[in-house]
Short mmCIF file of C-alpha atoms and ligand atoms in Angstrom, two decimals:
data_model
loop_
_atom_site.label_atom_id
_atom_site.label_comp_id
_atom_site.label_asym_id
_atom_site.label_seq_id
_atom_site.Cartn_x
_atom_site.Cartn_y
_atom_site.Cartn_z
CA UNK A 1 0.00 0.00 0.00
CA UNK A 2 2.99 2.49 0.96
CA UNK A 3 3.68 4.71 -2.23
CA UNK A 4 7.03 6.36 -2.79
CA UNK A 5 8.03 9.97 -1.56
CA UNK A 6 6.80 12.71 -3.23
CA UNK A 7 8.06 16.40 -1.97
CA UNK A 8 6.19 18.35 0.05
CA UNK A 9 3.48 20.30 -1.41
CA UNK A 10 2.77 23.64 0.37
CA UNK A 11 0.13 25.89 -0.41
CA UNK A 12 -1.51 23.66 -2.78
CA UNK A 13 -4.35 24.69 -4.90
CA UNK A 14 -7.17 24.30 -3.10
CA UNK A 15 -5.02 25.66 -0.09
CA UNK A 16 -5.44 22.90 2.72
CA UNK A 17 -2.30 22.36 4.10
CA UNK A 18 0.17 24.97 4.45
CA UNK A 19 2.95 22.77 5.30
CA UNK A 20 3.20 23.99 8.71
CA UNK A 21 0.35 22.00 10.60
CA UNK A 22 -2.28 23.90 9.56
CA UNK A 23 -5.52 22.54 7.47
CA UNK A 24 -8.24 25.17 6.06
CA UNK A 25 -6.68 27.50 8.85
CA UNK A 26 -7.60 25.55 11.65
CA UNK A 27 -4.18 24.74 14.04
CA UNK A 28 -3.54 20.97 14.54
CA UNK A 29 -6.31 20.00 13.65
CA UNK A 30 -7.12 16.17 14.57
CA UNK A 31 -8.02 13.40 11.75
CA UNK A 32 -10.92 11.16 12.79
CA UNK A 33 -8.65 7.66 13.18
CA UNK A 34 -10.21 4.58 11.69
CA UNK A 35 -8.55 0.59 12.66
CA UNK A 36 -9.02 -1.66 9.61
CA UNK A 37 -7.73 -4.71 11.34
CA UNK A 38 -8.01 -8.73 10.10
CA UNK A 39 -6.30 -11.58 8.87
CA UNK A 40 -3.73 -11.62 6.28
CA UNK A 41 -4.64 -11.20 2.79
CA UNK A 42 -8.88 -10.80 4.27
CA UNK A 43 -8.82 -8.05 2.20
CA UNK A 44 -7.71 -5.12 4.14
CA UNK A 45 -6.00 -2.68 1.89
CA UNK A 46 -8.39 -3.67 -0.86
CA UNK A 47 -11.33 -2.22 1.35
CA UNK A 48 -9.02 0.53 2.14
CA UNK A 49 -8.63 1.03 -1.67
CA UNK A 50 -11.99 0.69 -2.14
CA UNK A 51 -12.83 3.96 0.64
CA UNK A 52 -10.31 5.66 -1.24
CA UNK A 53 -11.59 5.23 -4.29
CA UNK A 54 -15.52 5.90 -3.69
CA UNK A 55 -14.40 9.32 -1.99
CA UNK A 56 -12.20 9.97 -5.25
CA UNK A 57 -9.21 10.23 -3.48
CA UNK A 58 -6.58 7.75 -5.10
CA UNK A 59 -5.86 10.31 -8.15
CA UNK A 60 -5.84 13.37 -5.76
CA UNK A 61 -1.96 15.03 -5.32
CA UNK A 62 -0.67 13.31 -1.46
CA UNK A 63 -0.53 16.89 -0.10
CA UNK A 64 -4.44 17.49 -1.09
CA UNK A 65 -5.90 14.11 0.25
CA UNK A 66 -9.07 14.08 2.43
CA UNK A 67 -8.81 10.67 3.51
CA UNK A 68 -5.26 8.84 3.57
CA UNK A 69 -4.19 4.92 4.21
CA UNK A 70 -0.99 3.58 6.35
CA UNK A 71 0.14 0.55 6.62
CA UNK A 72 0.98 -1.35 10.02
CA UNK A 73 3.47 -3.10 7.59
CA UNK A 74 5.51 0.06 7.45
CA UNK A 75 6.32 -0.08 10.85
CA UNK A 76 8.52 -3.59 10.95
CA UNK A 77 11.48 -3.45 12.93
CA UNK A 78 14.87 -3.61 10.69
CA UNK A 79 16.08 -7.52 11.63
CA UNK A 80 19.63 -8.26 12.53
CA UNK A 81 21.68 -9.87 10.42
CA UNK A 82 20.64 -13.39 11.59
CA UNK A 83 16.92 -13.18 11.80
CA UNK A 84 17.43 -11.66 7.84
CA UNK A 85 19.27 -15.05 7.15
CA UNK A 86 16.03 -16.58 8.78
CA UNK A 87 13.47 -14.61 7.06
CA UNK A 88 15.07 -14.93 3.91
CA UNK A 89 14.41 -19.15 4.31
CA UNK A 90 11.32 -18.14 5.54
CA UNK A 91 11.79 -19.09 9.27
CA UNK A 92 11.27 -15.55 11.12
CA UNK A 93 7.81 -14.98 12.60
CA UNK A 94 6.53 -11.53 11.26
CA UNK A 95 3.15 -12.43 12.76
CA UNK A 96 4.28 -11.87 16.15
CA UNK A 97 3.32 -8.54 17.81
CA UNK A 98 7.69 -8.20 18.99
CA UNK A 99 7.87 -7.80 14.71
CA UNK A 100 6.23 -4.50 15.14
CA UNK A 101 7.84 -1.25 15.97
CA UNK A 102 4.86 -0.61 18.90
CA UNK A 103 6.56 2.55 19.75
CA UNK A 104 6.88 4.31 16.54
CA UNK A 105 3.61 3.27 15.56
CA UNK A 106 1.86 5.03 18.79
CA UNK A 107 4.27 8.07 18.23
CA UNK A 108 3.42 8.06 14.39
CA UNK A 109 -0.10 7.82 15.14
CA UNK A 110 -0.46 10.64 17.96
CA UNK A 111 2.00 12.74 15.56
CA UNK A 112 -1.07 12.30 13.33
CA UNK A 113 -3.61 12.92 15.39
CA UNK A 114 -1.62 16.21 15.97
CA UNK A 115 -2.30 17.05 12.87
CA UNK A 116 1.28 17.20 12.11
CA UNK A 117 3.37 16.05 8.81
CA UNK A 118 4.56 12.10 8.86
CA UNK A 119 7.28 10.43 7.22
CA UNK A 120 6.17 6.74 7.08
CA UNK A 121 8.65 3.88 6.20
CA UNK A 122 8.24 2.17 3.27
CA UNK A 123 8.57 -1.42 3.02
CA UNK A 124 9.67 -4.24 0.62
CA UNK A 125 8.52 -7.56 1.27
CA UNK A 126 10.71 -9.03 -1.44
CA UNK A 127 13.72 -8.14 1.12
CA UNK A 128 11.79 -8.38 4.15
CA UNK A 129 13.27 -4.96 5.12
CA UNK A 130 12.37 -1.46 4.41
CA UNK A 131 13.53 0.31 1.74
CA UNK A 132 16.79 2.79 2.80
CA UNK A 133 15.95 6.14 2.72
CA UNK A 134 12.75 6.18 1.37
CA UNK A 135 8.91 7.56 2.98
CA UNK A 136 6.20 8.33 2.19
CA UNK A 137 5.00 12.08 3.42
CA UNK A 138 1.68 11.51 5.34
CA UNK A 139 -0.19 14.91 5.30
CA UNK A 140 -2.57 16.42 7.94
CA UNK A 141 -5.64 15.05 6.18
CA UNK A 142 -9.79 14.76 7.34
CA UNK A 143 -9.81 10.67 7.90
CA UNK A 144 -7.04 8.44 8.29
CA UNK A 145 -7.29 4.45 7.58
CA UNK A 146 -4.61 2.58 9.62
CA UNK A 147 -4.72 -0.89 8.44
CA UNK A 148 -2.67 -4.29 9.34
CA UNK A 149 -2.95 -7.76 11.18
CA UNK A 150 -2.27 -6.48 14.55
CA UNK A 151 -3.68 -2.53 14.62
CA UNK A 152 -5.88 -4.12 17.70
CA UNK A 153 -3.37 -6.21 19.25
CA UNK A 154 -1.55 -2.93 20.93
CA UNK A 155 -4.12 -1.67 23.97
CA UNK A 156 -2.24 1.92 24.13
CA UNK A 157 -2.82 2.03 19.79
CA UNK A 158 -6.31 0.37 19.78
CA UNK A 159 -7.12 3.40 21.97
CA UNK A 160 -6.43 6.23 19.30
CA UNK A 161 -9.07 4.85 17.26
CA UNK A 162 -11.96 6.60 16.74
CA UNK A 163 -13.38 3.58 14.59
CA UNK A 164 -12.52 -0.02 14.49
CA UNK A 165 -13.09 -2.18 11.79
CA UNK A 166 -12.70 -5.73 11.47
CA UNK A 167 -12.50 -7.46 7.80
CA UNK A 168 -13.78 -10.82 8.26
CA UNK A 169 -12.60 -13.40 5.70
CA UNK A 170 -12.20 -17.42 5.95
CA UNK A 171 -8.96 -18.47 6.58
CA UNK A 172 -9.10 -21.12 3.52
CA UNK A 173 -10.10 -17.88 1.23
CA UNK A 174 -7.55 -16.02 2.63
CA UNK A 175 -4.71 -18.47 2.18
CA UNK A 176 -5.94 -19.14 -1.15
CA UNK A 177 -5.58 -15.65 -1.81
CA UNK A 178 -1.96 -15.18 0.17
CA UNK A 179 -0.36 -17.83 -1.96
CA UNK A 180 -0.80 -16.50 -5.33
CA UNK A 181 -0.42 -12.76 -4.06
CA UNK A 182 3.78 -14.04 -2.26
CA UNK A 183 4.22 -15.89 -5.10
CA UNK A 184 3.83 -12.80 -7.76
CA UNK A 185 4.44 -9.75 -5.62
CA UNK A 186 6.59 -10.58 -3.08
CA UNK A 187 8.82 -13.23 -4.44
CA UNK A 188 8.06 -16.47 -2.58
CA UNK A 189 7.60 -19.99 -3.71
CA UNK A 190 5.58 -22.03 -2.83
CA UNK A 191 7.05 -24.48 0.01
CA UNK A 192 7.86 -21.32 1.28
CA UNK A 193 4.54 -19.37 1.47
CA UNK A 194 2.77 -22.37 3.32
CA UNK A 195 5.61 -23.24 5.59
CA UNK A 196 5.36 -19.71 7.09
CA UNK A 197 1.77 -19.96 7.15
CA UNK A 198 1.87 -23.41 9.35
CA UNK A 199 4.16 -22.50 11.34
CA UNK A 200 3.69 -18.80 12.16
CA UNK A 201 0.94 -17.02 9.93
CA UNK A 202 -1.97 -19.15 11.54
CA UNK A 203 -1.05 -19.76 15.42
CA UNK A 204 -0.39 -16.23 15.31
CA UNK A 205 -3.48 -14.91 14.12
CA UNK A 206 -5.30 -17.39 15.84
CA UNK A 207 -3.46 -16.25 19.31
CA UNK A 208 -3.04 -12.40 19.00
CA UNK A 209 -5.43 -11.03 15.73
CA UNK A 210 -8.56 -12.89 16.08
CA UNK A 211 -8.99 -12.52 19.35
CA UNK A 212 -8.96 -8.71 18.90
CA UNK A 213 -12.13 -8.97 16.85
CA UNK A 214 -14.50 -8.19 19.31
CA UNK A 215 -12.67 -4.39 19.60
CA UNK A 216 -13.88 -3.87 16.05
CA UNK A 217 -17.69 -1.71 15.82
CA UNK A 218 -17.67 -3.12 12.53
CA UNK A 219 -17.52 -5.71 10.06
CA UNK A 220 -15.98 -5.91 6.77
CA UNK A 221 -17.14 -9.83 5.24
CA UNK A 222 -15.67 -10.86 2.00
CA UNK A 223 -15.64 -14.15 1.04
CA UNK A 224 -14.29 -16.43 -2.13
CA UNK A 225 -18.23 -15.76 -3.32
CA UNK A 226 -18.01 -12.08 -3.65
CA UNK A 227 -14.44 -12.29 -5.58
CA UNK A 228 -14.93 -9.21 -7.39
CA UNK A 229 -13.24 -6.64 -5.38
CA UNK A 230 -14.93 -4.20 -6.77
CA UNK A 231 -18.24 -5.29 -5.41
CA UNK A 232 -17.08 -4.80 -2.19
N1 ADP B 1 -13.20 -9.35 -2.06
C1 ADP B 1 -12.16 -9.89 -2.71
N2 ADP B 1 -12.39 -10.84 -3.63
C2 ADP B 1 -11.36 -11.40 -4.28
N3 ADP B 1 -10.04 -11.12 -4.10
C3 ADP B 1 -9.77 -10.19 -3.17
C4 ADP B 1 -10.80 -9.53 -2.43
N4 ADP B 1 -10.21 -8.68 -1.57
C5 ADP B 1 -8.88 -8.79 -1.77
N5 ADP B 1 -8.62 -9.68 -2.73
C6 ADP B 1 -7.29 -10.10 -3.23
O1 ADP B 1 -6.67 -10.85 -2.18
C7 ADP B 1 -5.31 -10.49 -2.05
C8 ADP B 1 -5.08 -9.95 -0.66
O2 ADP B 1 -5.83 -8.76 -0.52
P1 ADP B 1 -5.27 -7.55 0.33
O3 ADP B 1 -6.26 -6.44 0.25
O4 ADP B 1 -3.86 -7.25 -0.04
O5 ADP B 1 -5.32 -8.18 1.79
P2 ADP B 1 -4.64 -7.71 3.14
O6 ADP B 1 -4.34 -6.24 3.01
O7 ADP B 1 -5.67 -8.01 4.19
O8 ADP B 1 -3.41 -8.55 3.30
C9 ADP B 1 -5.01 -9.48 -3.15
O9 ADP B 1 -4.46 -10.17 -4.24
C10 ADP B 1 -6.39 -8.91 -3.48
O10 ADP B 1 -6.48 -8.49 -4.82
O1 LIG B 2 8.84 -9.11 5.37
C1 LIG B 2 7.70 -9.55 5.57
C2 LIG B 2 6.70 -8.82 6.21
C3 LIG B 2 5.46 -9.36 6.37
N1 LIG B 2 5.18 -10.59 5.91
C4 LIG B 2 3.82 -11.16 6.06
O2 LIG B 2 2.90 -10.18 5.69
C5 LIG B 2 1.69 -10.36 6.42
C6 LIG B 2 1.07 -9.01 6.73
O3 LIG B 2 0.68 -8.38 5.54
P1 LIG B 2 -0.81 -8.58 4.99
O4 LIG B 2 -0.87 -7.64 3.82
O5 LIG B 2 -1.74 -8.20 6.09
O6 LIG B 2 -0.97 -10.01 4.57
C7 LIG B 2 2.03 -11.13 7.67
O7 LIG B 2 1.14 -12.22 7.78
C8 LIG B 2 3.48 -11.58 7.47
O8 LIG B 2 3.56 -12.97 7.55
C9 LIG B 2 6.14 -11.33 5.29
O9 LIG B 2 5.90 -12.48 4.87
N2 LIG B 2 7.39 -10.79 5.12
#
């Protein structure tokens, strides 16, 4: 979901944000923070998309956006050099909540709610690792999405929300759709994708995401039957 930098746009033409914490004159002013938690591949930044797109935001300059989505992804810790051996055989558990950065994400997230700038990480699955010196410039903006596997997990983060959504999904539809998706986008074979997904993808969301459901005030179902994404 994370885009590449783009340089910050002040005084843009319709005038929202003029770079300096300020939206339509107003100091600071706060986002209202929306969860979009679930399983892997259930579809999360695809409804995310989807919001995006029905509020005609995706072709609307970064700088200018009403409504903007961030990835918990972006906030993986950098591994040492030995769990990158592991990860790279597929053997490091990124489904754990110790994967996540907890403390830049609350930091991020209050910085947000602040109504102040962001530089986000961006991450590359294909190296497990973010990518060096590159983020993606998060402007104060009206609604922010904040989607990943664990958004819930963290009691101190589930509290910024001012909206929590679940996105319900099988886990035999979702695996179904994880396999093809590592395979072409993020470089994995096979043995691979469903050796992580025994071994840490599915006792991990069964011990620390699903339980988390019942935070959510809403819920997102897609299931193999409704596989336009589109219709969602
Ligand atoms: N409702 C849907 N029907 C069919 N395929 C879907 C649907 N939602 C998502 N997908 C596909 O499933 C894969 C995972 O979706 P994605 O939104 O990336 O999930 P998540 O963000 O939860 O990991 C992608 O290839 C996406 O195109
Ligand atoms: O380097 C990485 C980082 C993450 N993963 C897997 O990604 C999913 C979370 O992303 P979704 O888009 O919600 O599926 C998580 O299950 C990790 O196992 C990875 O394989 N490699």
């Amino acid at each position: 979901m994370a885009a590449s930098s783009t340089e910050p746009k002040t005084n843009g033409p319709n005038g929202r944000y003029n770079g300096n914490g300020r939206i339509n004159g107003v100091e600071g002013k706060s986002p209202f923070l929306i969860g979009v938690a679930g399983g892997t591949a259930s579809g999360k930044s695809t409804v995310c998309k989807r919001i995006m797109e029905k509020l005609g935001q995706v072709d609307v300059d970064n700088a200018q956006r009403q409504v903007v989505s961030i990835s918990q992804d972006s906030f993986y810790r950098e591994l040492t050099p030995s769990d990158k051996a592991k990860a790279d055989r597929g053997q490091y558990n990124f489904d754990h909540p110790d994967a996540f950065n907890e403390d830049l994400i609350f930091q991020t997230l209050k910085d947000i709610l602040a109504g102040k700038k962001c530089d986000i990480p961006v991450y590359d699955y294909k190296t497990n690792s973010r990518c060096e010196g590159q983020f993606t410039t998060i402007y104060p903006a009206d609604v922010v999405l904040f989607e990943g596997i664990l958004v819930f997990y963290f009691p101190e983060i589930r509290d910024l929300f001012h909206m929590k959504l679940f996105v319900d999904t099988d886990s035999d539809t979702r695996l179904a759709r994880r396999v093809p998706r590592d395979i072409n986008e993020r470089g994995r074979d096979l043995e691979q994708v469903l050796n992580q997904y025994m071994n840490y993808v599915k006792p991990a969301f069964e011990e620390f995401c699903l339980p988390n459901n019942n935070h959510a005030s809403g819920l997102f179902r897609t299931s193999a039957y409704n596989a336009n994404p589109s219709s969602l």
